[in-house]
């Protein structure tokens, strides 16, 4: 049972534009969320997190939005750069339990 | 500070054999989690160890086991390997277990079962 879903396997965006990656979850008890970026042959790299007491968190070009009522979070990358091309994973957990990961979205930023 | 290290990076085994993978967490991190990544399946949680105790366990058969040592280093073992065990095995460490703390991943061990 996939508790965290990333329904878009891939996304292409022009350099300089905004990239929006989406993630849906089913467990309303999830209270901490992460985004990771993964390049081929490397482990995932932590990008940004958000706890359920917030609805937005920013770090430079990366902003994560959390909509608890819709059980939806999104990652915005502005402006997108070619080096952002990678697979992006969202993850969620309920305090005390394991992280559940989505299947990933492959982002391609076109120069 | 050194990152999470995993050894070996690549491994080829045959069906029926067993394998042991090793993970050294970031210094000071006491929680180690293991994940299996296969194409199209994302990261599937195997288990988490904190202070040498298993805290959480995913839905994998008993052929998959792990342990953590007093220095927080962790090993996972897969016995009686099957072709479907071919995957990237990732280890992640964090300062604490279960709370709002991020996990930091190692580069993974690519296991191929022939």
Short mmCIF file of C-alpha atoms in Angstrom, two decimals:
data_model
loop_
_atom_site.label_atom_id
_atom_site.label_comp_id
_atom_site.label_asym_id
_atom_site.label_seq_id
_atom_site.Cartn_x
_atom_site.Cartn_y
_atom_site.Cartn_z
CA UNK A 1 0.00 0.00 0.00
CA UNK A 2 1.69 3.17 -1.24
CA UNK A 3 1.18 5.76 1.48
CA UNK A 4 3.17 8.40 -0.36
CA UNK A 5 2.58 8.92 -4.06
CA UNK A 6 4.31 10.94 -6.73
CA UNK A 7 1.99 10.63 -9.68
CA UNK A 8 4.22 12.31 -12.24
CA UNK A 9 7.13 10.07 -13.17
CA UNK A 10 8.78 12.85 -15.13
CA UNK A 11 8.75 16.61 -15.65
CA UNK A 12 10.53 18.86 -18.15
CA UNK A 13 11.01 22.57 -17.51
CA UNK A 14 12.86 25.35 -19.30
CA UNK A 15 15.85 26.85 -17.53
CA UNK A 16 14.86 29.88 -15.50
CA UNK A 17 11.25 28.79 -15.12
CA UNK A 18 9.57 27.35 -12.06
CA UNK A 19 9.60 23.60 -11.42
CA UNK A 20 6.73 22.24 -9.34
CA UNK A 21 6.96 18.71 -8.06
CA UNK A 22 3.97 17.18 -6.34
CA UNK A 23 3.45 14.55 -3.70
CA UNK A 24 0.29 13.12 -2.16
CA UNK A 25 -0.06 11.06 0.98
CA UNK A 26 -2.83 9.05 2.56
CA UNK A 27 -1.95 8.94 6.26
CA UNK A 28 -3.28 11.97 8.12
CA UNK A 29 -0.97 11.14 11.03
CA UNK A 30 2.15 12.04 9.04
CA UNK A 31 3.73 15.03 10.71
CA UNK A 32 7.13 15.43 9.08
CA UNK A 33 7.96 15.62 5.42
CA UNK A 34 11.20 15.67 3.44
CA UNK A 35 12.33 16.19 -0.12
CA UNK A 36 15.42 14.55 -1.55
CA UNK A 37 17.28 14.88 -4.81
CA UNK A 38 19.04 11.91 -6.33
CA UNK A 39 21.59 11.73 -9.11
CA UNK A 40 22.39 8.41 -10.81
CA UNK A 41 24.86 6.21 -8.90
CA UNK A 42 24.59 8.41 -5.80
CA UNK A 43 22.52 8.27 -2.65
CA UNK A 44 19.65 10.74 -2.17
CA UNK A 45 20.67 14.19 -0.98
CA UNK A 46 18.48 15.99 1.56
CA UNK A 47 16.95 19.19 0.18
CA UNK A 48 14.34 20.60 2.48
CA UNK A 49 11.89 19.56 5.18
CA UNK A 50 8.64 20.74 6.69
CA UNK A 51 6.75 19.77 9.80
CA UNK A 52 2.99 19.62 9.96
CA UNK A 53 2.77 22.73 12.13
CA UNK A 54 3.86 24.79 9.14
CA UNK A 55 2.44 25.19 5.67
CA UNK A 56 5.52 26.60 3.98
CA UNK A 57 9.28 26.40 4.30
CA UNK A 58 11.85 28.14 2.14
CA UNK A 59 15.52 27.55 1.57
CA UNK A 60 17.04 29.57 -1.22
CA UNK A 61 15.55 28.52 -4.53
CA UNK A 62 13.58 25.71 -2.89
CA UNK A 63 10.19 26.11 -1.23
CA UNK A 64 8.01 23.33 0.12
CA UNK A 65 4.29 23.82 0.60
CA UNK A 66 2.13 21.59 2.76
CA UNK A 67 -1.65 21.37 2.44
CA UNK A 68 -2.73 19.11 5.27
CA UNK A 69 -6.41 19.14 4.40
CA UNK A 70 -5.63 17.89 0.91
CA UNK A 71 -2.79 15.66 2.13
CA UNK A 72 -0.58 17.22 -0.49
CA UNK A 73 2.85 18.72 -0.56
CA UNK A 74 4.78 20.33 -3.34
CA UNK A 75 8.32 21.44 -4.00
CA UNK A 76 8.89 24.62 -5.97
CA UNK A 77 12.26 25.34 -7.53
CA UNK A 78 12.71 28.90 -8.75
CA UNK A 79 14.54 29.57 -10.98
CA UNK A 80 15.23 26.11 -12.34
CA UNK A 81 18.79 25.37 -13.40
CA UNK A 82 20.23 22.54 -15.53
CA UNK A 83 22.04 21.20 -12.46
CA UNK A 84 18.63 20.60 -10.88
CA UNK A 85 18.04 17.76 -13.34
CA UNK A 86 17.72 14.71 -11.11
CA UNK A 87 15.13 12.40 -9.55
CA UNK A 88 13.23 13.98 -6.67
CA UNK A 89 11.72 11.93 -3.86
CA UNK A 90 9.29 13.05 -1.19
CA UNK A 91 9.13 11.23 2.13
CA UNK A 92 6.80 11.37 5.10
CA UNK A 93 6.63 9.96 8.57
CA UNK A 94 4.51 9.89 11.66
CA UNK A 95 6.59 10.59 14.77
CA UNK A 96 8.14 7.38 16.01
CA UNK A 97 7.59 5.45 12.82
CA UNK A 98 9.43 4.84 9.57
CA UNK A 99 9.72 7.16 6.63
CA UNK A 100 7.61 6.35 3.60
CA UNK A 101 9.00 7.42 0.24
CA UNK A 102 7.32 8.19 -3.05
CA UNK A 103 8.48 6.57 -6.29
CA UNK A 104 10.19 9.72 -7.48
CA UNK A 105 9.81 12.31 -10.22
CA UNK A 106 12.56 12.72 -12.79
CA UNK A 107 13.09 16.43 -13.45
CA UNK A 108 14.81 17.59 -16.63
CA UNK A 109 15.72 21.25 -16.88
CA UNK A 110 16.25 22.22 -20.50
CA UNK A 111 18.93 24.87 -21.14
CA UNK B 1 32.53 15.84 8.86
CA UNK B 2 32.57 12.64 6.81
CA UNK B 3 29.32 11.47 5.30
CA UNK B 4 27.64 8.09 5.45
CA UNK B 5 29.83 5.38 4.00
CA UNK B 6 28.71 2.04 2.66
CA UNK B 7 30.79 -0.96 1.70
CA UNK B 8 31.07 -2.59 -0.67
CA UNK B 9 29.78 -0.31 -3.42
CA UNK B 10 29.12 -3.15 -5.84
CA UNK B 11 28.48 -6.82 -5.26
CA UNK B 12 27.65 -9.76 -7.50
CA UNK B 13 26.27 -12.92 -5.95
CA UNK B 14 24.47 -16.01 -7.14
CA UNK B 15 21.10 -17.32 -6.04
CA UNK B 16 21.16 -19.09 -2.70
CA UNK B 17 24.19 -17.27 -1.40
CA UNK B 18 24.12 -14.82 1.47
CA UNK B 19 25.49 -11.30 1.63
CA UNK B 20 26.44 -8.78 4.31
CA UNK B 21 26.44 -5.06 3.67
CA UNK B 22 28.03 -2.50 5.94
CA UNK B 23 27.15 1.09 6.81
CA UNK B 24 29.08 3.64 8.84
CA UNK B 25 26.91 6.60 9.87
CA UNK B 26 27.93 10.22 10.22
CA UNK B 27 29.88 10.73 13.42
CA UNK B 28 27.48 11.36 16.28
CA UNK B 29 24.50 9.89 14.50
CA UNK B 30 22.93 7.05 16.43
CA UNK B 31 20.11 6.04 14.11
CA UNK B 32 20.68 3.97 10.99
CA UNK B 33 17.97 2.99 8.53
CA UNK B 34 18.19 0.66 5.56
CA UNK B 35 16.23 0.91 2.32
CA UNK B 36 15.93 -1.12 -0.86
CA UNK B 37 15.55 0.74 -4.13
CA UNK B 38 14.38 -1.03 -7.26
CA UNK B 39 13.32 0.57 -10.56
CA UNK B 40 9.83 2.00 -10.30
CA UNK B 41 9.45 1.10 -6.62
CA UNK B 42 11.04 4.05 -4.93
CA UNK B 43 12.72 3.43 -1.61
CA UNK B 44 11.29 0.57 0.41
CA UNK B 45 12.04 0.68 4.13
CA UNK B 46 13.80 -2.37 5.55
CA UNK B 47 14.56 -1.51 9.17
CA UNK B 48 15.88 1.12 11.53
CA UNK B 49 18.32 0.73 14.38
CA UNK B 50 18.95 3.13 17.22
CA UNK B 51 21.43 2.48 20.02
CA UNK B 52 21.78 -1.14 18.92
CA UNK B 53 18.01 -1.77 19.09
CA UNK B 54 15.72 -2.30 16.14
CA UNK B 55 13.13 0.48 16.28
CA UNK B 56 11.08 -0.13 13.16
CA UNK B 57 10.81 -2.90 10.59
CA UNK B 58 9.38 -2.89 7.09
CA UNK B 59 7.53 -5.61 5.24
CA UNK B 60 10.40 -7.77 4.13
CA UNK B 61 10.85 -11.49 4.69
CA UNK B 62 12.97 -12.82 7.51
CA UNK B 63 15.83 -13.43 5.06
CA UNK B 64 16.60 -9.76 5.56
CA UNK B 65 18.16 -8.99 8.91
CA UNK B 66 20.32 -6.33 10.42
CA UNK B 67 22.20 -5.26 13.48
CA UNK B 68 23.89 -2.23 14.93
CA UNK B 69 27.08 -2.11 16.91
CA UNK B 70 27.99 0.05 19.89
CA UNK B 71 29.83 2.50 17.61
CA UNK B 72 26.57 2.91 15.61
CA UNK B 73 27.93 1.10 12.57
CA UNK B 74 25.33 -1.18 11.08
CA UNK B 75 25.24 -4.27 8.93
CA UNK B 76 22.44 -5.86 7.01
CA UNK B 77 22.41 -9.46 5.93
CA UNK B 78 20.40 -11.17 3.23
CA UNK B 79 20.37 -14.94 3.27
CA UNK B 80 19.35 -17.32 0.52
CA UNK B 81 19.52 -14.66 -2.16
CA UNK B 82 16.85 -14.54 -4.85
CA UNK B 83 16.99 -12.86 -8.25
CA UNK B 84 14.48 -10.30 -7.01
CA UNK B 85 16.90 -9.13 -4.34
CA UNK B 86 18.92 -7.36 -7.02
CA UNK B 87 18.66 -3.71 -6.04
CA UNK B 88 20.41 -0.66 -4.69
CA UNK B 89 20.61 -0.91 -0.92
CA UNK B 90 20.79 2.46 0.80
CA UNK B 91 21.72 3.27 4.33
CA UNK B 92 20.72 6.52 6.02
CA UNK B 93 21.79 7.97 9.33
CA UNK B 94 20.24 10.58 11.57
CA UNK B 95 20.95 12.12 14.95
CA UNK B 96 17.86 10.68 16.56
CA UNK B 97 15.11 8.22 15.89
CA UNK B 98 11.50 8.91 15.04
CA UNK B 99 11.37 12.66 15.36
CA UNK B 100 11.59 15.65 13.00
CA UNK B 101 15.15 14.98 11.96
CA UNK B 102 16.39 14.47 8.45
CA UNK B 103 18.15 11.35 7.27
CA UNK B 104 21.42 11.51 5.39
CA UNK B 105 22.07 8.81 2.85
CA UNK B 106 25.16 6.95 1.81
CA UNK B 107 25.99 6.20 -1.83
CA UNK B 108 24.44 2.74 -1.66
CA UNK B 109 25.54 -0.80 -2.41
CA UNK B 110 24.50 -2.14 -5.81
CA UNK B 111 23.71 -5.83 -5.37
CA UNK B 112 23.29 -8.03 -8.43
CA UNK B 113 22.03 -11.57 -7.97
CA UNK B 114 22.68 -13.96 -10.86
#
